[in-house]
């Protein structure tokens, strides 16, 4: 979700407005953003080779602390070497961001307008952390104050009573439009639905066990998506993508109170093949990316294999959406296996909770960046590298150790340099 409160974690140096720290006694601090002040992170300015920029944030209190360094013409290898492989290229980055849930709007509305504007700038402007891809719920979620859909009441398969909810006009659309303005229209959205109207479901509830979609409602449910896009289009909001439904596994979990629609792989494959796919592709929104799953790694790669076994379903689906829960139990190898099984389908992480480390990616790894090969020397120091659209290389290094770690960074095209990674830190190198 988009974490919205009166606090954000940003800092810069030089022309940046620096962090006004507040300590809550939990072995860390946040940076205050209010109606009169919010810290900023200006866009990095290009430096010429062999120079590079460094931005560091850490548990001790640094937030985007900026400095410069220089490569030397050496490929020195030490026992603590981070190696960048610029000729190894992998996936493209679509963007980074959060979600415009009802709770986002509730929290924003609790602030006065100047504080709202400062906070939104902190997330979306080029002096902030530059969110570029955001999730928009279709109706109510577990981050709503009530359960609702856009066609509650009596059975209405033709959707004659479909209408947006008050929450859309009070909690979502106004802030989405402000965010659009802050990004000069460069912000992309994908839509995710939690539940269908009760009358479309087998259990006649928003949530609960075995709440499948009734077969006779398959086409109405596909039409529901188009109706949603129509209503948001009237508000000047277009969508880049959609997911078939948030966490279908929830409807098979006892005692859950989270809104959901259950899908077996066979049911989902049929609905996408016969209803959602042709309905979207024959609508005004034919270029929207269709993503399936929107659930945990636990379902990789077997669930997509069952859904996409049908050739027509396979044709309609563009990508596979994945959540982060239980990742500590499930190997990232499952992502690689899924990619190898479906190299023509992109993988997109669509739900997680994150802290200040995330902003090093949203700020410095732009849409269209390509992941490069990289390697490290231990599991406490993690690294990932990207080639940006402006031809800069961004290297993001996470030091999970509770001590300073000296490292040598080697890029065969540039040379080498030595860094001291502060304890519990994230560091971004940028060089052109």
CSV table of C-alpha atoms in Angstrom, one decimal:
chain,number,residue,atom,x,y,z
A,1,UNK,CA,0.0,0.0,0.0
A,2,UNK,CA,1.0,3.7,-0.3
A,3,UNK,CA,2.0,4.5,3.3
A,4,UNK,CA,0.2,7.7,4.1
A,5,UNK,CA,0.7,9.6,7.3
A,6,UNK,CA,2.3,12.9,8.4
A,7,UNK,CA,5.7,11.2,8.2
A,8,UNK,CA,7.9,10.2,5.3
A,9,UNK,CA,11.5,9.0,5.2
A,10,UNK,CA,13.4,11.2,2.9
A,11,UNK,CA,16.6,13.3,3.0
A,12,UNK,CA,19.1,14.9,0.7
A,13,UNK,CA,22.1,17.1,0.8
A,14,UNK,CA,23.3,20.1,-1.2
A,15,UNK,CA,20.2,21.7,-2.6
A,16,UNK,CA,17.9,19.2,-0.8
A,17,UNK,CA,15.7,20.1,2.2
A,18,UNK,CA,17.0,17.9,4.9
A,19,UNK,CA,15.2,15.5,7.2
A,20,UNK,CA,13.6,16.8,10.3
A,21,UNK,CA,14.0,13.8,12.5
A,22,UNK,CA,11.5,12.4,14.9
A,23,UNK,CA,12.3,9.4,17.1
A,24,UNK,CA,9.6,7.0,18.3
A,25,UNK,CA,11.9,5.0,20.5
A,26,UNK,CA,12.0,1.9,18.2
A,27,UNK,CA,15.7,2.0,17.4
A,28,UNK,CA,15.1,4.4,14.4
A,29,UNK,CA,13.5,7.6,13.3
A,30,UNK,CA,11.3,9.1,10.7
A,31,UNK,CA,11.4,12.4,8.8
A,32,UNK,CA,8.5,14.8,9.5
A,33,UNK,CA,6.5,16.1,6.6
A,34,UNK,CA,3.9,18.7,7.4
A,35,UNK,CA,2.1,21.7,6.0
A,36,UNK,CA,5.2,24.0,6.0
A,37,UNK,CA,8.1,21.6,5.5
A,38,UNK,CA,9.0,18.3,3.8
A,39,UNK,CA,12.5,17.0,3.0
A,40,UNK,CA,13.4,16.5,-0.7
A,41,UNK,CA,15.7,14.5,-2.9
A,42,UNK,CA,16.5,16.5,-6.0
A,43,UNK,CA,17.1,14.5,-9.2
A,44,UNK,CA,20.7,13.4,-9.6
A,45,UNK,CA,22.9,15.5,-12.0
A,46,UNK,CA,25.1,13.6,-14.4
A,47,UNK,CA,28.8,13.4,-13.5
A,48,UNK,CA,31.4,12.6,-16.1
A,49,UNK,CA,33.6,9.4,-16.0
A,50,UNK,CA,35.4,8.3,-14.0
A,51,UNK,CA,33.3,10.0,-11.3
A,52,UNK,CA,30.2,8.5,-9.7
A,53,UNK,CA,27.5,9.6,-7.3
A,54,UNK,CA,26.7,7.8,-4.0
A,55,UNK,CA,23.5,8.0,-2.0
A,56,UNK,CA,23.3,6.3,1.4
A,57,UNK,CA,20.5,5.7,3.8
A,58,UNK,CA,20.9,3.7,7.0
A,59,UNK,CA,19.5,2.7,10.3
A,60,UNK,CA,21.7,5.2,12.1
A,61,UNK,CA,19.8,8.1,10.5
A,62,UNK,CA,21.2,8.9,7.1
A,63,UNK,CA,18.6,9.4,4.4
A,64,UNK,CA,19.9,9.8,0.8
A,65,UNK,CA,23.2,11.2,2.0
A,66,UNK,CA,25.0,12.3,-1.2
A,67,UNK,CA,28.7,12.1,-2.0
A,68,UNK,CA,31.0,11.4,-5.0
A,69,UNK,CA,33.8,9.0,-5.8
A,70,UNK,CA,36.0,8.0,-8.7
A,71,UNK,CA,36.8,4.7,-10.4
A,72,UNK,CA,40.4,3.8,-11.0
A,73,UNK,CA,41.7,1.9,-14.0
A,74,UNK,CA,42.0,-1.4,-12.2
A,75,UNK,CA,40.0,-4.6,-12.1
A,76,UNK,CA,41.4,-5.5,-8.6
A,77,UNK,CA,39.6,-8.4,-7.1
A,78,UNK,CA,39.5,-8.7,-3.3
A,79,UNK,CA,37.8,-11.2,-1.0
A,80,UNK,CA,35.0,-8.7,-0.6
A,81,UNK,CA,34.3,-7.8,-4.2
A,82,UNK,CA,31.0,-6.7,-5.8
A,83,UNK,CA,31.2,-7.4,-9.6
A,84,UNK,CA,29.0,-5.7,-12.2
A,85,UNK,CA,28.5,-7.5,-15.5
A,86,UNK,CA,27.3,-4.8,-17.9
A,87,UNK,CA,27.0,-7.2,-20.9
A,88,UNK,CA,24.5,-9.5,-19.0
A,89,UNK,CA,21.0,-8.1,-19.5
A,90,UNK,CA,17.8,-9.4,-18.0
A,91,UNK,CA,14.3,-8.0,-17.4
A,92,UNK,CA,12.9,-4.5,-18.0
A,93,UNK,CA,11.5,-2.5,-15.1
A,94,UNK,CA,8.0,-1.2,-15.5
A,95,UNK,CA,7.9,1.1,-12.5
A,96,UNK,CA,7.7,1.3,-8.7
A,97,UNK,CA,5.0,2.6,-6.4
A,98,UNK,CA,2.1,1.9,-4.0
A,99,UNK,CA,-1.7,1.8,-3.9
A,100,UNK,CA,-4.5,4.3,-3.8
A,101,UNK,CA,-6.6,2.4,-1.3
A,102,UNK,CA,-9.4,3.9,0.7
A,103,UNK,CA,-7.1,4.0,3.7
A,104,UNK,CA,-4.7,6.1,1.7
A,105,UNK,CA,-7.4,8.7,1.1
A,106,UNK,CA,-8.6,8.5,4.8
A,107,UNK,CA,-5.1,9.4,6.0
A,108,UNK,CA,-4.6,12.1,3.4
A,109,UNK,CA,-7.9,13.6,4.3
A,110,UNK,CA,-6.9,13.8,7.9
A,111,UNK,CA,-4.2,16.4,6.9
A,112,UNK,CA,-4.8,20.0,5.9
A,113,UNK,CA,-4.3,20.7,2.1
A,114,UNK,CA,-0.8,22.1,2.3
A,115,UNK,CA,0.3,18.9,4.2
A,116,UNK,CA,-1.5,16.8,1.7
A,117,UNK,CA,0.3,18.5,-1.2
A,118,UNK,CA,3.7,18.2,0.5
A,119,UNK,CA,3.2,14.5,1.2
A,120,UNK,CA,2.1,13.8,-2.4
A,121,UNK,CA,5.1,15.7,-3.7
A,122,UNK,CA,7.3,13.6,-1.5
A,123,UNK,CA,6.0,10.4,-3.2
A,124,UNK,CA,5.5,11.5,-6.8
A,125,UNK,CA,7.5,14.6,-7.8
A,126,UNK,CA,11.0,14.6,-9.2
A,127,UNK,CA,12.1,16.2,-5.9
A,128,UNK,CA,10.5,13.2,-4.1
A,129,UNK,CA,10.9,9.4,-4.5
A,130,UNK,CA,9.2,9.4,-8.0
A,131,UNK,CA,6.6,6.7,-7.8
A,132,UNK,CA,5.7,5.7,-11.3
A,133,UNK,CA,3.3,2.7,-11.2
A,134,UNK,CA,0.4,2.5,-8.8
A,135,UNK,CA,-2.4,0.0,-8.0
A,136,UNK,CA,-6.0,1.1,-7.9
A,137,UNK,CA,-8.6,-1.1,-6.3
A,138,UNK,CA,-11.9,-1.9,-8.1
A,139,UNK,CA,-14.3,-1.3,-5.2
A,140,UNK,CA,-13.6,-2.2,-1.5
A,141,UNK,CA,-10.6,-3.9,-0.1
A,142,UNK,CA,-9.3,-5.0,3.3
A,143,UNK,CA,-8.0,-1.4,3.5
A,144,UNK,CA,-11.6,0.0,3.4
A,145,UNK,CA,-13.9,1.0,6.2
A,146,UNK,CA,-16.7,-1.1,4.9
A,147,UNK,CA,-17.4,-3.9,2.4
A,148,UNK,CA,-18.8,-2.8,-0.9
A,149,UNK,CA,-18.9,-3.3,-4.7
A,150,UNK,CA,-20.1,-1.1,-7.5
A,151,UNK,CA,-23.4,-3.0,-8.0
A,152,UNK,CA,-24.8,-3.9,-4.6
A,153,UNK,CA,-28.4,-4.8,-4.0
A,154,UNK,CA,-30.6,-7.0,-6.2
A,155,UNK,CA,-29.3,-9.3,-8.9
A,156,UNK,CA,-28.3,-7.2,-11.9
A,157,UNK,CA,-26.5,-9.2,-14.6
A,158,UNK,CA,-26.8,-6.4,-17.1
A,159,UNK,CA,-25.1,-4.1,-14.6
A,160,UNK,CA,-27.8,-1.4,-15.1
A,161,UNK,CA,-27.2,-0.2,-11.5
A,162,UNK,CA,-23.4,-0.1,-11.8
A,163,UNK,CA,-21.9,3.1,-10.2
A,164,UNK,CA,-18.8,4.2,-8.5
A,165,UNK,CA,-18.9,4.5,-4.7
A,166,UNK,CA,-18.6,7.7,-2.6
A,167,UNK,CA,-15.1,6.4,-1.7
A,168,UNK,CA,-13.9,6.8,-5.3
A,169,UNK,CA,-14.8,10.5,-5.3
A,170,UNK,CA,-13.7,11.3,-1.7
A,171,UNK,CA,-10.7,9.0,-1.2
A,172,UNK,CA,-9.2,7.9,-4.5
A,173,UNK,CA,-9.9,10.0,-7.6
A,174,UNK,CA,-8.9,13.5,-6.2
A,175,UNK,CA,-5.5,12.2,-5.0
A,176,UNK,CA,-4.9,10.1,-8.2
A,177,UNK,CA,-5.4,13.3,-10.2
A,178,UNK,CA,-3.0,15.3,-8.0
A,179,UNK,CA,-0.4,12.5,-8.4
A,180,UNK,CA,-0.9,12.6,-12.2
A,181,UNK,CA,-0.2,16.3,-12.2
A,182,UNK,CA,3.0,15.9,-10.2
A,183,UNK,CA,4.3,13.4,-12.7
A,184,UNK,CA,3.3,15.3,-15.8
A,185,UNK,CA,1.0,12.4,-16.8
A,186,UNK,CA,3.9,9.9,-16.5
A,187,UNK,CA,2.2,7.8,-13.8
A,188,UNK,CA,0.8,4.4,-14.8
A,189,UNK,CA,-2.0,2.5,-13.1
A,190,UNK,CA,-3.2,-1.0,-12.9
A,191,UNK,CA,-6.5,-2.1,-11.5
A,192,UNK,CA,-7.0,-4.9,-9.0
A,193,UNK,CA,-10.4,-6.3,-7.7
A,194,UNK,CA,-11.0,-7.9,-4.3
A,195,UNK,CA,-14.6,-9.0,-4.6
A,196,UNK,CA,-17.6,-9.3,-6.9
A,197,UNK,CA,-21.1,-8.2,-5.8
A,198,UNK,CA,-22.6,-10.7,-3.4
A,199,UNK,CA,-25.2,-11.8,-6.0
A,200,UNK,CA,-22.5,-12.9,-8.4
A,201,UNK,CA,-20.9,-15.3,-5.8
A,202,UNK,CA,-21.8,-18.8,-4.8
A,203,UNK,CA,-21.7,-18.0,-1.0
A,204,UNK,CA,-23.5,-14.6,-1.5
A,205,UNK,CA,-20.9,-12.8,0.7
A,206,UNK,CA,-18.0,-10.4,0.0
A,207,UNK,CA,-15.7,-12.8,1.8
A,208,UNK,CA,-15.6,-16.3,3.4
A,209,UNK,CA,-14.9,-19.8,2.3
A,210,UNK,CA,-15.7,-21.1,-1.2
A,211,UNK,CA,-16.9,-17.8,-2.5
A,212,UNK,CA,-16.6,-18.7,-6.2
A,213,UNK,CA,-18.0,-16.7,-9.1
A,214,UNK,CA,-21.3,-18.3,-10.3
A,215,UNK,CA,-20.8,-19.6,-13.8
A,216,UNK,CA,-23.8,-17.8,-15.2
A,217,UNK,CA,-22.1,-14.5,-14.0
A,218,UNK,CA,-18.8,-15.0,-15.9
A,219,UNK,CA,-19.7,-12.5,-18.6
A,220,UNK,CA,-21.3,-10.0,-16.2
A,221,UNK,CA,-18.0,-10.1,-14.2
A,222,UNK,CA,-15.9,-9.4,-17.3
A,223,UNK,CA,-18.3,-6.5,-18.2
A,224,UNK,CA,-17.9,-5.2,-14.7
A,225,UNK,CA,-14.2,-4.5,-15.4
A,226,UNK,CA,-15.1,-2.5,-18.6
A,227,UNK,CA,-17.7,-0.5,-16.7
A,228,UNK,CA,-15.1,0.4,-14.1
A,229,UNK,CA,-12.6,1.6,-16.8
A,230,UNK,CA,-15.5,3.6,-18.4
A,231,UNK,CA,-16.2,5.4,-15.2
A,232,UNK,CA,-12.6,6.2,-14.5
A,233,UNK,CA,-12.0,7.3,-18.0
A,234,UNK,CA,-14.8,9.9,-17.5
A,235,UNK,CA,-12.6,11.2,-14.7
A,236,UNK,CA,-9.5,11.5,-17.0
A,237,UNK,CA,-7.8,8.3,-15.6
A,238,UNK,CA,-6.6,5.6,-17.9
A,239,UNK,CA,-5.2,2.2,-17.0
A,240,UNK,CA,-2.0,0.4,-18.1
A,241,UNK,CA,-3.0,-2.9,-16.7
A,242,UNK,CA,-5.5,-5.1,-14.7
A,243,UNK,CA,-5.2,-8.2,-12.6
A,244,UNK,CA,-7.8,-11.0,-12.6
A,245,UNK,CA,-8.4,-10.8,-8.9
A,246,UNK,CA,-6.6,-10.2,-5.6
A,247,UNK,CA,-5.4,-13.3,-3.8
A,248,UNK,CA,-8.0,-15.9,-4.9
A,249,UNK,CA,-6.6,-18.3,-2.3
A,250,UNK,CA,-8.1,-16.2,0.5
A,251,UNK,CA,-11.5,-17.7,-0.3
A,252,UNK,CA,-10.2,-21.1,0.6
A,253,UNK,CA,-8.8,-20.1,3.9
A,254,UNK,CA,-11.0,-20.7,7.0
A,255,UNK,CA,-12.2,-17.7,9.0
A,256,UNK,CA,-10.8,-15.1,6.7
A,257,UNK,CA,-12.6,-11.7,6.6
A,258,UNK,CA,-10.8,-10.3,3.6
A,259,UNK,CA,-12.9,-9.7,0.5
A,260,UNK,CA,-12.1,-12.2,-2.2
A,261,UNK,CA,-13.3,-14.3,-5.2
A,262,UNK,CA,-12.1,-17.9,-5.3
A,263,UNK,CA,-10.7,-19.3,-8.6
A,264,UNK,CA,-9.5,-22.7,-9.3
A,265,UNK,CA,-6.9,-22.7,-12.2
A,266,UNK,CA,-9.5,-24.4,-14.5
A,267,UNK,CA,-12.2,-21.9,-13.7
A,268,UNK,CA,-9.8,-18.9,-14.1
A,269,UNK,CA,-8.6,-20.2,-17.4
A,270,UNK,CA,-12.1,-20.6,-18.7
A,271,UNK,CA,-13.2,-17.1,-17.6
A,272,UNK,CA,-10.2,-15.5,-19.1
A,273,UNK,CA,-10.5,-17.5,-22.4
A,274,UNK,CA,-14.3,-17.1,-22.9
A,275,UNK,CA,-15.1,-13.8,-21.1
A,276,UNK,CA,-12.4,-11.4,-19.8
A,277,UNK,CA,-9.9,-11.8,-22.6
A,278,UNK,CA,-12.3,-11.2,-25.5
A,279,UNK,CA,-14.3,-8.6,-23.7
A,280,UNK,CA,-11.2,-6.5,-22.9
A,281,UNK,CA,-9.5,-7.0,-26.3
A,282,UNK,CA,-12.8,-6.0,-28.1
A,283,UNK,CA,-13.3,-2.9,-25.9
A,284,UNK,CA,-11.9,0.6,-26.0
A,285,UNK,CA,-9.2,-0.7,-23.5
A,286,UNK,CA,-7.8,-3.4,-25.8
A,287,UNK,CA,-4.1,-2.5,-25.0
A,288,UNK,CA,-4.5,-3.0,-21.3
A,289,UNK,CA,-2.1,-5.6,-19.9
A,290,UNK,CA,-3.9,-8.6,-18.4
A,291,UNK,CA,-2.2,-10.2,-15.4
A,292,UNK,CA,-3.2,-13.4,-13.6
A,293,UNK,CA,-2.7,-14.8,-10.1
A,294,UNK,CA,-2.0,-11.7,-7.9
A,295,UNK,CA,-1.1,-14.1,-5.1
A,296,UNK,CA,1.9,-15.7,-3.3
A,297,UNK,CA,5.0,-17.4,-4.6
A,298,UNK,CA,3.5,-20.6,-3.2
A,299,UNK,CA,1.4,-20.8,-6.4
A,300,UNK,CA,4.5,-20.6,-8.7
A,301,UNK,CA,4.9,-22.1,-11.2
A,302,UNK,CA,2.2,-24.7,-11.0
A,303,UNK,CA,-0.9,-22.5,-10.9
A,304,UNK,CA,0.1,-20.4,-14.0
A,305,UNK,CA,1.0,-23.7,-15.8
A,306,UNK,CA,-2.6,-25.0,-15.2
A,307,UNK,CA,-4.2,-21.7,-16.2
A,308,UNK,CA,-2.0,-21.0,-19.3
A,309,UNK,CA,-2.2,-24.6,-20.6
A,310,UNK,CA,-5.0,-23.5,-22.8
A,311,UNK,CA,-3.6,-21.8,-25.9
A,312,UNK,CA,-6.3,-19.1,-26.1
A,313,UNK,CA,-6.0,-18.2,-22.4
A,314,UNK,CA,-2.2,-18.1,-22.9
A,315,UNK,CA,-2.7,-15.6,-25.8
A,316,UNK,CA,-4.8,-13.2,-23.7
A,317,UNK,CA,-2.6,-13.1,-20.6
A,318,UNK,CA,0.3,-10.7,-20.6
A,319,UNK,CA,1.9,-11.2,-17.2
A,320,UNK,CA,1.8,-12.9,-13.8
A,321,UNK,CA,1.3,-10.8,-10.7
A,322,UNK,CA,3.0,-11.9,-7.4
A,323,UNK,CA,2.8,-10.9,-3.8
A,324,UNK,CA,5.6,-11.0,-1.2
A,325,UNK,CA,4.0,-12.7,1.8
A,326,UNK,CA,5.8,-15.9,3.0
A,327,UNK,CA,8.8,-15.0,0.8
A,328,UNK,CA,11.0,-16.0,3.7
A,329,UNK,CA,9.7,-19.5,3.3
A,330,UNK,CA,9.8,-19.7,-0.5
A,331,UNK,CA,12.8,-19.5,-2.7
A,332,UNK,CA,13.1,-16.8,-5.3
A,333,UNK,CA,14.1,-19.7,-7.6
A,334,UNK,CA,10.3,-20.1,-8.1
A,335,UNK,CA,10.3,-16.8,-10.0
A,336,UNK,CA,13.0,-18.0,-12.3
A,337,UNK,CA,11.2,-21.3,-12.9
A,338,UNK,CA,8.1,-19.4,-13.8
A,339,UNK,CA,9.9,-17.1,-16.1
A,340,UNK,CA,11.6,-20.1,-17.8
A,341,UNK,CA,8.2,-21.8,-18.2
A,342,UNK,CA,6.7,-18.6,-19.7
A,343,UNK,CA,9.4,-16.4,-21.1
A,344,UNK,CA,6.8,-14.4,-23.0
A,345,UNK,CA,5.0,-13.3,-19.8
A,346,UNK,CA,6.3,-10.6,-17.5
A,347,UNK,CA,6.4,-11.0,-13.7
A,348,UNK,CA,5.3,-8.0,-11.6
A,349,UNK,CA,5.4,-7.7,-7.9
A,350,UNK,CA,2.0,-6.1,-7.1
A,351,UNK,CA,1.7,-6.1,-3.3
A,352,UNK,CA,4.2,-5.7,-0.4
A,353,UNK,CA,4.9,-3.6,2.7
A,354,UNK,CA,8.1,-1.7,2.5
A,355,UNK,CA,10.2,1.0,4.2
A,356,UNK,CA,12.8,3.5,3.2
A,357,UNK,CA,14.9,1.0,1.3
A,358,UNK,CA,12.3,0.8,-1.4
A,359,UNK,CA,12.7,4.5,-2.2
A,360,UNK,CA,16.3,3.9,-3.5
A,361,UNK,CA,14.7,1.9,-6.3
A,362,UNK,CA,11.8,4.2,-7.1
A,363,UNK,CA,14.1,7.2,-7.1
A,364,UNK,CA,17.1,5.9,-9.1
A,365,UNK,CA,15.8,3.0,-11.2
A,366,UNK,CA,13.5,4.5,-13.7
A,367,UNK,CA,10.9,2.9,-15.9
A,368,UNK,CA,12.6,1.2,-18.8
A,369,UNK,CA,15.7,0.4,-16.9
A,370,UNK,CA,17.2,-3.1,-17.7
A,371,UNK,CA,18.6,-5.3,-14.9
A,372,UNK,CA,22.3,-6.1,-15.4
A,373,UNK,CA,24.3,-9.1,-14.2
A,374,UNK,CA,26.0,-8.7,-10.8
A,375,UNK,CA,27.5,-10.8,-8.1
A,376,UNK,CA,28.5,-10.4,-4.4
A,377,UNK,CA,30.6,-12.3,-1.9
A,378,UNK,CA,28.2,-13.1,1.0
A,379,UNK,CA,24.5,-13.2,1.8
A,380,UNK,CA,24.7,-10.2,4.2
A,381,UNK,CA,25.7,-7.9,1.3
A,382,UNK,CA,23.2,-8.0,-1.5
A,383,UNK,CA,23.5,-6.2,-4.8
A,384,UNK,CA,21.5,-5.5,-8.0
A,385,UNK,CA,22.4,-3.4,-10.9
A,386,UNK,CA,20.5,-1.7,-13.7
A,387,UNK,CA,21.2,0.2,-17.0
A,388,UNK,CA,18.9,3.2,-17.0
A,389,UNK,CA,17.2,4.8,-20.1
A,390,UNK,CA,19.7,7.7,-19.8
A,391,UNK,CA,22.5,5.1,-20.1
A,392,UNK,CA,23.5,5.5,-16.4
A,393,UNK,CA,24.3,2.5,-14.4
A,394,UNK,CA,22.6,2.2,-11.0
A,395,UNK,CA,24.0,-0.2,-8.5
A,396,UNK,CA,21.9,-0.7,-5.3
A,397,UNK,CA,23.8,-2.4,-2.4
A,398,UNK,CA,22.1,-3.6,0.8
A,399,UNK,CA,24.3,-4.2,3.8
A,400,UNK,CA,22.3,-6.3,6.3
A,401,UNK,CA,25.3,-6.7,8.6
A,402,UNK,CA,25.4,-4.8,11.9
A,403,UNK,CA,28.9,-3.5,11.1
A,404,UNK,CA,30.7,-1.5,8.5
A,405,UNK,CA,31.7,-3.6,5.5
A,406,UNK,CA,34.5,-2.5,3.2
A,407,UNK,CA,34.0,-3.6,-0.4
A,408,UNK,CA,35.5,-3.3,-3.8
A,409,UNK,CA,33.1,-2.6,-6.7
A,410,UNK,CA,34.4,-3.7,-10.1
A,411,UNK,CA,32.8,-2.9,-13.4
A,412,UNK,CA,34.9,-4.2,-16.3
A,413,UNK,CA,33.9,-1.2,-18.4
A,414,UNK,CA,34.9,1.4,-15.8
A,415,UNK,CA,37.5,-0.1,-13.4
A,416,UNK,CA,37.2,-0.5,-9.6
A,417,UNK,CA,36.5,1.6,-6.5
A,418,UNK,CA,36.5,1.0,-2.8
A,419,UNK,CA,33.4,1.7,-0.6
A,420,UNK,CA,32.8,1.4,3.1
A,421,UNK,CA,29.2,0.3,3.5
A,422,UNK,CA,27.8,1.6,6.8
A,423,UNK,CA,26.0,-0.8,9.1
A,424,UNK,CA,22.4,-1.7,8.3
A,425,UNK,CA,22.4,0.5,5.2
A,426,UNK,CA,21.4,0.7,1.6
A,427,UNK,CA,23.7,2.5,-0.9
A,428,UNK,CA,23.1,3.5,-4.5
A,429,UNK,CA,25.9,4.2,-7.0
A,430,UNK,CA,25.2,6.1,-10.2
A,431,UNK,CA,27.6,6.5,-13.0
A,432,UNK,CA,27.4,7.4,-16.7
